[in-house]
Short mmCIF file of C-alpha atoms in Angstrom, two decimals:
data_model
loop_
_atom_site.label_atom_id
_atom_site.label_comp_id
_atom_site.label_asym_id
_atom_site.label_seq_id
_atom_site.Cartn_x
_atom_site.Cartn_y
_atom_site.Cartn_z
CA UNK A 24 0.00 0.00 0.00
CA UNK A 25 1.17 3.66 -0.98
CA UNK A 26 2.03 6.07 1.23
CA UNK A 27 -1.32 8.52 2.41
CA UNK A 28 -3.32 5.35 1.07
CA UNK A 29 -4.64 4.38 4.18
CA UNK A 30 -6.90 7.40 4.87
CA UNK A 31 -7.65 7.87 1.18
CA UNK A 32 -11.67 6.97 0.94
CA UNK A 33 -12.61 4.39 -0.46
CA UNK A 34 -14.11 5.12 -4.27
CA UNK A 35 -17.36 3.67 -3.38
CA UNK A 36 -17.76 4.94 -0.51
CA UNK A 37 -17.17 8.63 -2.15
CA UNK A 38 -19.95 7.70 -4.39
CA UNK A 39 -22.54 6.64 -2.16
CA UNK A 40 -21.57 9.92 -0.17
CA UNK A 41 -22.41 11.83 -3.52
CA UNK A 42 -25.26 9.78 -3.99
CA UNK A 43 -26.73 11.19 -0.59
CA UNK A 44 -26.03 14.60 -2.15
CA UNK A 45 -22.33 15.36 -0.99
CA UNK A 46 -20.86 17.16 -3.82
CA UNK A 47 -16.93 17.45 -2.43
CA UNK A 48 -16.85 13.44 -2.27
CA UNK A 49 -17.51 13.82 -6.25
CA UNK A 50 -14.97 16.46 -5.89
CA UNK A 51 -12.30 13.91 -4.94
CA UNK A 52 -13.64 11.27 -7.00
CA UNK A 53 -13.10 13.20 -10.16
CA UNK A 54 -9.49 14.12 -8.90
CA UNK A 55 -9.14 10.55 -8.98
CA UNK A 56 -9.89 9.18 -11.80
CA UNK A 57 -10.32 11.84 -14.67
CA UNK A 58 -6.65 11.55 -15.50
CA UNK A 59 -6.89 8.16 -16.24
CA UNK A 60 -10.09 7.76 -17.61
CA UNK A 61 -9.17 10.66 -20.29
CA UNK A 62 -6.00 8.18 -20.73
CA UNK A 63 -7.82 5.44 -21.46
CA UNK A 64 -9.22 7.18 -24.70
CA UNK A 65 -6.27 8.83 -25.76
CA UNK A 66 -4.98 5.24 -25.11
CA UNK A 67 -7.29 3.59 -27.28
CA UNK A 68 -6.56 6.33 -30.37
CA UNK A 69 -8.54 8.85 -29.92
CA UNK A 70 -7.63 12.36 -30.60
CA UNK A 71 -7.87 14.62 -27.55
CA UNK A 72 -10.86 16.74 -28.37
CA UNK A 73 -13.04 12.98 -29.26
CA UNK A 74 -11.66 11.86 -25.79
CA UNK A 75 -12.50 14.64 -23.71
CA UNK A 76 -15.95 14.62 -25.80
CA UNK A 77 -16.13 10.89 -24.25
CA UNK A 78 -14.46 11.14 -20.93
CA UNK A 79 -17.43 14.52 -20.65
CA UNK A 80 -20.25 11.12 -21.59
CA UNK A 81 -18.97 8.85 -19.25
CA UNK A 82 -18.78 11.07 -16.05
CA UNK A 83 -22.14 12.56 -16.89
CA UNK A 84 -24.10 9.00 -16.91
CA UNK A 85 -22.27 8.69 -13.63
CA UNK A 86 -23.39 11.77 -12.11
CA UNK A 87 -27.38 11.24 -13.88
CA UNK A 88 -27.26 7.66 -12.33
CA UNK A 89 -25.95 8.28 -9.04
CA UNK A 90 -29.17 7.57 -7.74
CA UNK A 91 -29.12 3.96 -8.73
CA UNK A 92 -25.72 3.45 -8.15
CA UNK A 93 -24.92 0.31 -5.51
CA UNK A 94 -21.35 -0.21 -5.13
CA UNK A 95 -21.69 -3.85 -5.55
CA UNK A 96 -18.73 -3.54 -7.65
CA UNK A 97 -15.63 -1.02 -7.51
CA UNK A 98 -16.00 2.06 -8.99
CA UNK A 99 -13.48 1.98 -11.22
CA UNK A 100 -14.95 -1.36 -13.19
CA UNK A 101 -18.20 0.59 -13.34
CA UNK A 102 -16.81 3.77 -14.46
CA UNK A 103 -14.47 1.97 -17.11
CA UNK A 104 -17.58 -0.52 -18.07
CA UNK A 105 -19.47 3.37 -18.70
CA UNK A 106 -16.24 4.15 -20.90
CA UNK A 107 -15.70 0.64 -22.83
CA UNK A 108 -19.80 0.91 -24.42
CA UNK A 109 -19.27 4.90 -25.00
CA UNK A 110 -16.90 4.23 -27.32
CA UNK A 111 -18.64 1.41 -28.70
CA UNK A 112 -21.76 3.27 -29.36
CA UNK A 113 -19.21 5.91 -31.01
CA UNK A 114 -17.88 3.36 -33.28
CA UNK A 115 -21.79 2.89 -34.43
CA UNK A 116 -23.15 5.93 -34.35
CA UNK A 117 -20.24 7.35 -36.31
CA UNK A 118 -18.47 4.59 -38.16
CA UNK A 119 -15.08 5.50 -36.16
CA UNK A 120 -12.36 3.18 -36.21
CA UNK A 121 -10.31 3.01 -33.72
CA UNK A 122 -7.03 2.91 -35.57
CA UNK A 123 -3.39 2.59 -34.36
CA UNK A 124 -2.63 5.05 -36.86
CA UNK A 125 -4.21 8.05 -34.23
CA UNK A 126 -2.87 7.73 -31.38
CA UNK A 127 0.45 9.33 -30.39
CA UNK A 128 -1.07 12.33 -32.80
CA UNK A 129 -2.39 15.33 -31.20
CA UNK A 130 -0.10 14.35 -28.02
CA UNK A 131 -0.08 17.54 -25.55
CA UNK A 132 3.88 17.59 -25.08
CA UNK A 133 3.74 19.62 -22.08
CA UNK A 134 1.87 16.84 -20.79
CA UNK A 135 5.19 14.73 -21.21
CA UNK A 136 7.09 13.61 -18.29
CA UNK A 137 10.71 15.24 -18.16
CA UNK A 138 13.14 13.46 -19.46
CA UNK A 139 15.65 12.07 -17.01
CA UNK A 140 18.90 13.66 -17.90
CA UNK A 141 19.52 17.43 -19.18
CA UNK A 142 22.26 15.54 -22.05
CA UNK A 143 20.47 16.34 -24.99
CA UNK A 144 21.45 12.88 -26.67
CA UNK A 145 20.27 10.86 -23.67
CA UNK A 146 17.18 12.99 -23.95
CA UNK A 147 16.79 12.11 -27.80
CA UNK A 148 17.15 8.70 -27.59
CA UNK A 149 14.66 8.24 -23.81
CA UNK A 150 12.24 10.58 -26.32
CA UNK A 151 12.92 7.90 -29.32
CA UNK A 152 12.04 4.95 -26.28
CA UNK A 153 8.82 6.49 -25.77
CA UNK A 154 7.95 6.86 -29.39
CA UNK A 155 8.92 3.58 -29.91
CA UNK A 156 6.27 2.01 -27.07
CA UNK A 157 3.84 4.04 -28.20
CA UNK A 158 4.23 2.85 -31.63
CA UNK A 159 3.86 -0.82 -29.99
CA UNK A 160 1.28 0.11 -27.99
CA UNK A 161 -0.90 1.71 -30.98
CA UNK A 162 0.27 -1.17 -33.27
CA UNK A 163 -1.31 -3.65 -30.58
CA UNK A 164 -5.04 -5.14 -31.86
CA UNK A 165 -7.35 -2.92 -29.96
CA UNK A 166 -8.64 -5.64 -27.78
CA UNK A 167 -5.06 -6.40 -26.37
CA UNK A 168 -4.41 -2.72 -26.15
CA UNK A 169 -7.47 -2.24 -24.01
CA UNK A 170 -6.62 -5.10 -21.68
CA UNK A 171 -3.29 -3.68 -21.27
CA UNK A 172 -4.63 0.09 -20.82
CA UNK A 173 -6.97 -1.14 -18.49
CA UNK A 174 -4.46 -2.26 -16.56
CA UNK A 175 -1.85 -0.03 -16.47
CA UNK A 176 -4.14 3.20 -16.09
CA UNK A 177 -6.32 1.62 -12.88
CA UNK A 178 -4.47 -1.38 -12.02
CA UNK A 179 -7.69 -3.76 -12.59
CA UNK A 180 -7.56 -7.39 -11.99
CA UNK A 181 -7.91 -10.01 -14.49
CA UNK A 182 -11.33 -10.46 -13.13
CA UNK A 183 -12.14 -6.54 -13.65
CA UNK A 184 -10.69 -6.42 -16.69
CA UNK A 185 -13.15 -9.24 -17.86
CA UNK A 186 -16.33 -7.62 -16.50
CA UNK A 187 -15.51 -4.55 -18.30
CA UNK A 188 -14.89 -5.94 -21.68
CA UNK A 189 -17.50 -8.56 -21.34
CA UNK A 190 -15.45 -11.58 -21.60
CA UNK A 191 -14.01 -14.34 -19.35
CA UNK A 192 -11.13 -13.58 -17.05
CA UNK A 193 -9.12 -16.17 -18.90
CA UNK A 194 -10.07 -14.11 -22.20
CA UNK A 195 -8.75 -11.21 -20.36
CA UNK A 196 -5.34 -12.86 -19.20
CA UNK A 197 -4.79 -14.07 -22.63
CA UNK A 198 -5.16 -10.90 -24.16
CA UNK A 199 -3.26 -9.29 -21.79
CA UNK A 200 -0.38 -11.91 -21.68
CA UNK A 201 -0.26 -11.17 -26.03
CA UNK A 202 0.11 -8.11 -25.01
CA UNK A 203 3.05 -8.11 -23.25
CA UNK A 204 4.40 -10.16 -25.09
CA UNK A 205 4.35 -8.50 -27.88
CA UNK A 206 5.59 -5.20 -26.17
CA UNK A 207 8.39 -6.64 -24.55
CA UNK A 208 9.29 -8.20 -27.50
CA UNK A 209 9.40 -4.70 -29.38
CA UNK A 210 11.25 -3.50 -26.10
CA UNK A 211 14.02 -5.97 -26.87
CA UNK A 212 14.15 -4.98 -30.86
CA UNK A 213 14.46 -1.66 -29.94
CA UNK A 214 16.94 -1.62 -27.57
CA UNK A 215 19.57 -4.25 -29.71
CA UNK A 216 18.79 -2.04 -32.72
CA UNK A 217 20.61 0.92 -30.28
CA UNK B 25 12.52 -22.83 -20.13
CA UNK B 26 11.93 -19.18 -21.89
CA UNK B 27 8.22 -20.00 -21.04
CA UNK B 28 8.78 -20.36 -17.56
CA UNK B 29 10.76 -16.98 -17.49
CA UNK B 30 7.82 -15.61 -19.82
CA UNK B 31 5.73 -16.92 -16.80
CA UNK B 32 7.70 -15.34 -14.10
CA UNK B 33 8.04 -11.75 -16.09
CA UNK B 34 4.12 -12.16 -16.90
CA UNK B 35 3.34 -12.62 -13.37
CA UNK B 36 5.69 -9.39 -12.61
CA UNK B 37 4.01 -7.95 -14.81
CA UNK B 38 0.73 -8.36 -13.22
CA UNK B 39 1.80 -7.56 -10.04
CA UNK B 40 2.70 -4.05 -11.20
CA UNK B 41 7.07 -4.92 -11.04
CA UNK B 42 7.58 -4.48 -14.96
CA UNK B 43 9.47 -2.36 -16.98
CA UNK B 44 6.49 -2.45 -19.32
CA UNK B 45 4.75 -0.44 -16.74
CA UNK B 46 7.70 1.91 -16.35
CA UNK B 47 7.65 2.67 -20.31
CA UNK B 48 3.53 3.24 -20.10
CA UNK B 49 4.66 5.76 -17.24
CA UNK B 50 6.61 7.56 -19.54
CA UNK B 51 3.86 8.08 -22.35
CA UNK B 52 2.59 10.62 -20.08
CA UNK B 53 0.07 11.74 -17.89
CA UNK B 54 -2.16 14.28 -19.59
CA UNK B 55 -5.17 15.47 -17.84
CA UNK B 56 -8.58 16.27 -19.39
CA UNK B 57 -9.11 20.51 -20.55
CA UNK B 58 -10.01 22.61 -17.51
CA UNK B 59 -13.46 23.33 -19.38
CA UNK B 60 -13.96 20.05 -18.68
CA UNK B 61 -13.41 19.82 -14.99
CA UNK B 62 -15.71 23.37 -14.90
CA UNK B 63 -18.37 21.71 -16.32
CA UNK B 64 -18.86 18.34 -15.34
CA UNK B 65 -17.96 19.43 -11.80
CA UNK B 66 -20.52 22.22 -12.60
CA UNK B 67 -22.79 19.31 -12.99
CA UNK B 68 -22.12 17.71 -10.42
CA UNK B 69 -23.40 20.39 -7.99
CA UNK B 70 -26.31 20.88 -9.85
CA UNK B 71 -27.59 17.49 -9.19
CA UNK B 72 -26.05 17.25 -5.49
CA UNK B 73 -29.02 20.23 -5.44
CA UNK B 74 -31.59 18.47 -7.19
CA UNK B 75 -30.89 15.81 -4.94
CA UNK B 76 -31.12 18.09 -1.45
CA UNK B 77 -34.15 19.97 -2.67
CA UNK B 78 -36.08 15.86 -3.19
CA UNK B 79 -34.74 13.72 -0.47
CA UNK B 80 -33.09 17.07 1.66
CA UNK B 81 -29.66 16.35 3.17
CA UNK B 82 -28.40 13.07 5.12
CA UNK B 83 -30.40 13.08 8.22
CA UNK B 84 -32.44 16.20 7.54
CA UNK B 85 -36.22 16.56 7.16
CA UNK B 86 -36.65 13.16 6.07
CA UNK B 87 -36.51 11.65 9.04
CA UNK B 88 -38.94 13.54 10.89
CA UNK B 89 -41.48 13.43 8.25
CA UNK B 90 -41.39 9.70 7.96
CA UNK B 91 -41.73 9.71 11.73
CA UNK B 92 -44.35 11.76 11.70
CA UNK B 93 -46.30 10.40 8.95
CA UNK B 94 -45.58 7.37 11.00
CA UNK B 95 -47.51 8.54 14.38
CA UNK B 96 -50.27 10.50 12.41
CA UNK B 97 -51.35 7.00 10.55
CA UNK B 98 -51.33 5.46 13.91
CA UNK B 99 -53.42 7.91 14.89
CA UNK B 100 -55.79 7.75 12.81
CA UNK B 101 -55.94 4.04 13.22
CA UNK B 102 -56.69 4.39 16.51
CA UNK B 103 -59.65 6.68 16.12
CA UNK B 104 -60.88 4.63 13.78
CA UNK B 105 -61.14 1.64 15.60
CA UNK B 106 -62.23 4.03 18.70
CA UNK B 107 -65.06 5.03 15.91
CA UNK B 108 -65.83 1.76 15.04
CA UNK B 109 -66.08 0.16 18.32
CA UNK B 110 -69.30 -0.44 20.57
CA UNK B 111 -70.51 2.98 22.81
CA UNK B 112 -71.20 2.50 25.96
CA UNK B 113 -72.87 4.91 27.77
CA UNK B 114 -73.18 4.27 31.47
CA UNK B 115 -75.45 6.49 33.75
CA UNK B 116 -75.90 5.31 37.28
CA UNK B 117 -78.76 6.72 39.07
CA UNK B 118 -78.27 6.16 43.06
CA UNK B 119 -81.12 6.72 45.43
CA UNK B 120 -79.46 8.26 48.65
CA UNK B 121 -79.29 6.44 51.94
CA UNK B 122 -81.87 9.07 53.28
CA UNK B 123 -84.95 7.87 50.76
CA UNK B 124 -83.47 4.17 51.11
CA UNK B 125 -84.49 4.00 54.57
CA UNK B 126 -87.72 5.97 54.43
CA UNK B 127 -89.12 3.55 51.49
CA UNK B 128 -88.13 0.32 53.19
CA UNK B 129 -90.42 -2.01 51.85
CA UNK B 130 -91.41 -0.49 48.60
CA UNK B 131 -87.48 -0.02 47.05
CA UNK B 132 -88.93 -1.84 43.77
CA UNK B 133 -91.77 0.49 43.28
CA UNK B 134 -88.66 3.40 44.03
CA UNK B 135 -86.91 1.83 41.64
CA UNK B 136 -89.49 1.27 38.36
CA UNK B 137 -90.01 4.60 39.23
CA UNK B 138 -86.53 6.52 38.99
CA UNK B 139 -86.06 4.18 36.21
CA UNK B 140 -89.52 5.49 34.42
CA UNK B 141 -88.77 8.91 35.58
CA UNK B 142 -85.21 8.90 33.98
CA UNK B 143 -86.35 7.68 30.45
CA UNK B 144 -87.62 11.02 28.95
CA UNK B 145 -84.02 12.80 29.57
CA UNK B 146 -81.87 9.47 28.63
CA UNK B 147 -84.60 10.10 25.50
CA UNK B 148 -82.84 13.58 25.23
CA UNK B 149 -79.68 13.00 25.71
CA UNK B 150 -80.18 10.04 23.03
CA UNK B 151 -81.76 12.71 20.41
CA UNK B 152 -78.28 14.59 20.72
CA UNK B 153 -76.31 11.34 20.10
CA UNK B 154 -74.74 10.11 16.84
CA UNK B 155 -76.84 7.96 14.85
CA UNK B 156 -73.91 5.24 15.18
CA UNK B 157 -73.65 5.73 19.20
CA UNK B 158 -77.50 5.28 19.15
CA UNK B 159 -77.60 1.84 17.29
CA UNK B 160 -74.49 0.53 19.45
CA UNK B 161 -75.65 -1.35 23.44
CA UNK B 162 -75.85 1.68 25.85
CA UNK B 163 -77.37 0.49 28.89
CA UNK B 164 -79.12 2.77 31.63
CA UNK B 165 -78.23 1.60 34.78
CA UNK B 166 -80.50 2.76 37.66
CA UNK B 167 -79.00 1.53 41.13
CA UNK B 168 -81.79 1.62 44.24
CA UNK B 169 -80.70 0.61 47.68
CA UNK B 170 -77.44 -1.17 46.31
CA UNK B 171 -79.26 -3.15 43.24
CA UNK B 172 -78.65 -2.29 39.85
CA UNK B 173 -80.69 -3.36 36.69
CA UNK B 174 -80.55 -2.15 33.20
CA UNK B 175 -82.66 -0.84 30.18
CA UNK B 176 -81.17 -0.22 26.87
CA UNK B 177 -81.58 3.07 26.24
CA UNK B 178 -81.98 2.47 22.51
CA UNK B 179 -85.29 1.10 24.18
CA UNK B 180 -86.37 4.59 25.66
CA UNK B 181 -88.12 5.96 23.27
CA UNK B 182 -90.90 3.08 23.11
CA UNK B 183 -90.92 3.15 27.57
CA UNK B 184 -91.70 7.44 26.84
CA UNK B 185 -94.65 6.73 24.66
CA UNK B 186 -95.86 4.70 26.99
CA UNK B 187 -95.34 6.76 30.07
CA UNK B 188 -96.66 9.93 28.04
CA UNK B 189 -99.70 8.09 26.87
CA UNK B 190 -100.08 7.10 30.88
CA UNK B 191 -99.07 10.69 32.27
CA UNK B 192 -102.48 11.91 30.54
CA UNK B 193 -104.59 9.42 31.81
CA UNK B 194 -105.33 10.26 35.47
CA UNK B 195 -103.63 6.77 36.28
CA UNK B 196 -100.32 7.90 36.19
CA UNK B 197 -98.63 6.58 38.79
CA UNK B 198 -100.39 3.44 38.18
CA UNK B 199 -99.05 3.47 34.49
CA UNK B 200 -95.62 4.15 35.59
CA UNK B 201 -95.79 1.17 37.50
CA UNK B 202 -97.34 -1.21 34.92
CA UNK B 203 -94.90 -0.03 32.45
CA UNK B 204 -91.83 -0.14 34.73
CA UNK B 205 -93.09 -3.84 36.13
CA UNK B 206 -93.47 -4.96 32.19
CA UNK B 207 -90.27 -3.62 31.07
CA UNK B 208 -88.63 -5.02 34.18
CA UNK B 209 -90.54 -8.57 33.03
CA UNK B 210 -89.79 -8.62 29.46
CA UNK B 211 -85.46 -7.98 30.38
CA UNK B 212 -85.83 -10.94 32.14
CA UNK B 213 -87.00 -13.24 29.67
CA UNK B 214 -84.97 -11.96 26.73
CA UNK B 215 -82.11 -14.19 26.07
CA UNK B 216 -80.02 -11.40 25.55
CA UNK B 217 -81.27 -10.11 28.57
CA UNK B 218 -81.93 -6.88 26.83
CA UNK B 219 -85.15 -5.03 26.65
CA UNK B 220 -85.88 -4.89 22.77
CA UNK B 221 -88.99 -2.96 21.22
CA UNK B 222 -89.52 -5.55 18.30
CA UNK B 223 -90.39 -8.11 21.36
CA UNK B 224 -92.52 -5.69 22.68
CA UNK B 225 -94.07 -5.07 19.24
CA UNK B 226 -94.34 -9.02 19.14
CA UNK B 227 -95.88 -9.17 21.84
CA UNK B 228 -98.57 -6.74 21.17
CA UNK B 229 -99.59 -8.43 17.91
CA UNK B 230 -99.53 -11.72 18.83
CA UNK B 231 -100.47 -14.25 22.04
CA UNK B 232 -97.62 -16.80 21.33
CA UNK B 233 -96.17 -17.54 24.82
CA UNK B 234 -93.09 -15.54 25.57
CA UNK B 235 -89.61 -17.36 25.37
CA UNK B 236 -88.39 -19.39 28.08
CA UNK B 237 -86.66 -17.63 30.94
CA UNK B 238 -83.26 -17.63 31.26
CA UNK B 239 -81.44 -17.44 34.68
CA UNK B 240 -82.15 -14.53 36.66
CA UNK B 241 -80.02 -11.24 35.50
CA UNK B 242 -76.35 -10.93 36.66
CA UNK B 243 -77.08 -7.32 38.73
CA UNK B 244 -80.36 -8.46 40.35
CA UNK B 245 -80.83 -10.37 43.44
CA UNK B 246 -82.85 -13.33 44.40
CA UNK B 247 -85.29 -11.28 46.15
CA UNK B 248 -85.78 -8.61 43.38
CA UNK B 249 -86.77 -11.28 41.11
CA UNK B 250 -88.89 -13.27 43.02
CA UNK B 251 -92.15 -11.26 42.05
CA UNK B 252 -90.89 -11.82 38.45
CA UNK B 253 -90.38 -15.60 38.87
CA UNK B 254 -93.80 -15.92 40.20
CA UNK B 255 -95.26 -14.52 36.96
CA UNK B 256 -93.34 -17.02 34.56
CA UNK B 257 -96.05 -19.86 35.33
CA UNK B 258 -99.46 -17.00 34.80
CA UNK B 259 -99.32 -16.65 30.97
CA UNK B 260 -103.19 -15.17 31.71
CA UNK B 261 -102.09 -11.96 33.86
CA UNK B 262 -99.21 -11.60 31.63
CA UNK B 263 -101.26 -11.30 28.71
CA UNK B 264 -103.69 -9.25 30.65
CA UNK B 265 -100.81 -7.10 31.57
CA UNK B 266 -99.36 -7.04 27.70
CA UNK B 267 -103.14 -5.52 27.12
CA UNK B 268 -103.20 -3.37 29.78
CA UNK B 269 -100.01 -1.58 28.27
CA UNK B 270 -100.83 -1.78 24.68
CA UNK B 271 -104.20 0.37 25.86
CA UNK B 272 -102.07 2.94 27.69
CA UNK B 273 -100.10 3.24 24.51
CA UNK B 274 -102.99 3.45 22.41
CA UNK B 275 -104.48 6.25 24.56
CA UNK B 276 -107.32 4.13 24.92
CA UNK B 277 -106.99 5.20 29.18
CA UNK B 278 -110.90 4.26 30.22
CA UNK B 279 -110.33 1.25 28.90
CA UNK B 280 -106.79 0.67 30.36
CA UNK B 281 -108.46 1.46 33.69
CA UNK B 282 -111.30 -0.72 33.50
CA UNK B 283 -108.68 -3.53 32.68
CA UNK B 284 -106.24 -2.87 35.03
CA UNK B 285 -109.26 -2.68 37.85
CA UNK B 286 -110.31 -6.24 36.32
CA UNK B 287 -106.05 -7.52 36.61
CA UNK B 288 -106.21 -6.15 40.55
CA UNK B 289 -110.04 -8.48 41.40
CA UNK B 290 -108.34 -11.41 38.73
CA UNK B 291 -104.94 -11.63 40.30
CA UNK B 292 -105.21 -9.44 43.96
CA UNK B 293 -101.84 -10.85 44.97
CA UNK B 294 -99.95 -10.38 41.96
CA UNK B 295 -96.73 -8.87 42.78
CA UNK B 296 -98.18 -5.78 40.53
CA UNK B 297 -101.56 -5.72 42.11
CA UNK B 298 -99.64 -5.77 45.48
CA UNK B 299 -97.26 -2.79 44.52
CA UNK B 300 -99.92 -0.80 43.22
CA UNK B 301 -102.34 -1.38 46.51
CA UNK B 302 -99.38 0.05 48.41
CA UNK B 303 -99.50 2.94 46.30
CA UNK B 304 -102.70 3.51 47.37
CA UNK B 305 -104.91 2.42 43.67
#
């Protein structure tokens, strides 16, 4: 367990407190997660405007639905199940493929993490790294690249993984297991190619 | 072998110890526009309001509405049942020590006659009564010397008639005590033990014998009954009795008289014939 993680509330617990009308447990619920869930569809090759429009869907069925809500399950499976059909129903509604091709354009740089060293050729070639696994990561089939999002963004189990994709949790593993395969693999090429 | 080290790293992997997860690190964390934030946290509060303005705030007015809603359906319950429930309405009459003493002897004639005497205001207070309260078993109890008997007072109304048809005729005290002695006669033999103006009705139209008696009334002693006992095995000066009333009722009080002078030389020691000698007819 982190650091400060022991008093941090619980998610559910948050949004039953905003269910019963406490806005500031939203408050901290959206400090949470918004990060990650925008992630997730800049993740899955969306531009930034298309996941914003979609991150904006998914936190406004939570807040219409609070009312029903029953934190049966975590929050974040819900939240992420809310995010997985979104941008199904976008790929219906407006024949949008989610294409590797996308993502890594439109990237906010100043979002970027600093690089580690002020050597401008160490800083090239940790840039090149991270062009390179985001090339792997975009080049992944979209299924793998979601269980592998999924997990890296929120930390989900197999088992949450699974619910929100709708599949079985061995599904899950063995799209996530591809998937790191396959990226470790290109981690490999890359770095015996420097 | 590389599968069991693609295992292990796998496993790493899934517990969160991976370089893989190092390199996702280092795509960046970008965060959503601000006009974002603004607005969904915008909505946010707007339904947090919604929500306090329906169901108020955590242990607000909700509560105390629900409890009272709770107590004021209870409430009503109650008076409900309270409404529907039987009305009694007790009256006890008692005759003080001072007249006890002074009518030793005649306490039954006393009593027919407090009881006769109280009908027309029971009759009164009945007119002011609900219509419910006045079909429900409300019993006048009239208490002389220590005994107690009852007459329904849903039963007054027919006793009045009779006393006001008898409070013309210049046998009025006699007709107090022929109706008071009758009514007294007729509780006794009613299974219910209840005075009831369809028996009295019955009786008047037809001569069919009168049911058997039941055992004596709960609230009146061996002696008060005795007189009544005695009259069980004289269907005639029963019936004679039954006319004698009906006659007072009718108005027809010549006739009554004649009649009731015909009862005393039939049946001189009739328990009536004896209380109304003492009375001086």
């Amino acid at each position: 367990m982190l650091p400060g993680m022991a008093n941090r509330p619980d998610d559910k617990v948050l949004m039953v407190r905003y269910r019963d009308g406490e806005v500031q447990a939203f408050e901290v619920l959206y400090a949470r997660h918004k990060g990650p869930l925008y992630r997730y569809f800049l993740r899955r090759g969306l531009g930034t405007e298309p996941a914003a429009e979609l991150a904006q869907e998914v936190w406004m069925k939570i807040i219409r639905t609070k009312d029903r809500y029953e934190p049966s399950a975590k929050f974040t499976t819900y939240m992420y199940r809310l995010a997985h059909n979104c941008l199904i129903d976008l790929s219906r509604r407006s024949a949008y493929k989610i294409t590797q091709q996308v993502i890594g354009d439109d990237i906010d740089v100043a979002g970027l993490p600093a690089t580690a060293t002020a050597n401008p050729e160490a800083e090239a070639i940790y840039n090149e790294s991270v062009e390179q696994f985001r090339s792997a990561l975009a080049n992944l089939p979209d299924e793998q690249r979601e269980a592998f999002i999924l997990k890296q963004e929120s930390g989900l189990s197999l088992a949450d993984i699974a619910h929100v994709t709708g599949v079985s949790t061995e599904t899950a593993k063995s799209r996530l297991r591809y998937a790191f395969s396959k990226l470790r693999q290109q981690l490999i090429r890359n770095r015996d190619k420097a | 072998m590389t599968d069991q080290r693609d295992d292990k790293e796998f496993a790493a992997f899934l517990a969160g110890e991976s370089e893989l997860a190092d390199r996702y690190q280092a795509l960046g964390s970008e965060q959503p526009p601000v006009e974002l934030d603004e607005h969904i946290l915008a909505a946010a509060r707007d339904a947090a309001k919604v929500h306090r303005l329906e169901f108020g705030p955590p242990g607000g007015w909700l509560k105390p509405v629900a409890l009272a809603a709770t107590v004021l359906l209870s409430f009503s319950l109650v008076m409900k049942i309270g409404v529907d429930s039987p009305v009694r309405y007790e009256q006890v009459v008692t005759v003080s020590k001072e007249s006890d003493s002074t009518l030793e002897g005649q306490s039954e004639p006393v009593f027919y006659e407090q009881l006769a005497r109280s009908l027309p205001q029971r009759t009164l207070e009945m007119k002011n009564m609900r219509e419910e309260q006045q079909s429900e078993q409300v019993i006048e109890e009239v208490t002389v010397t220590g005994r107690s008997r009852s007459i329904e007072l849903k039963d007054a109304p027919m006793a009045v008639s009779i006393l006001g048809s008898a409070e013309q005729s210049i046998d009025q005290d006699a007709a107090l005590l022929i109706v008071a002695e009758y009514v007294a006669m007729l509780k006794t033999k009613s299974d219910s033990g209840r005075f009831r103006l369809q028996e009295m009705e019955r009786s008047n139209e037809s001569t069919a014998k009168e049911p058997a008696l039941t055992a004596s009334s709960p609230v009146a002693s061996k002696k008060d009954w005795e007189s009544i006992d005695k009259l069980q095995t004289e269907d005639d000066s029963e019936s004679m009795l039954r006319e004698i009333v009906r006659l007072y009722t009718s108005g027809s009080n010549n006739e009554a008289g004649t009649r009731l002078d015909e009862f005393l030389a039939h049946y001189p020691d009739h328990p009536v014939s004896v209380k109304l000698r003492r009375r001086g007819y």
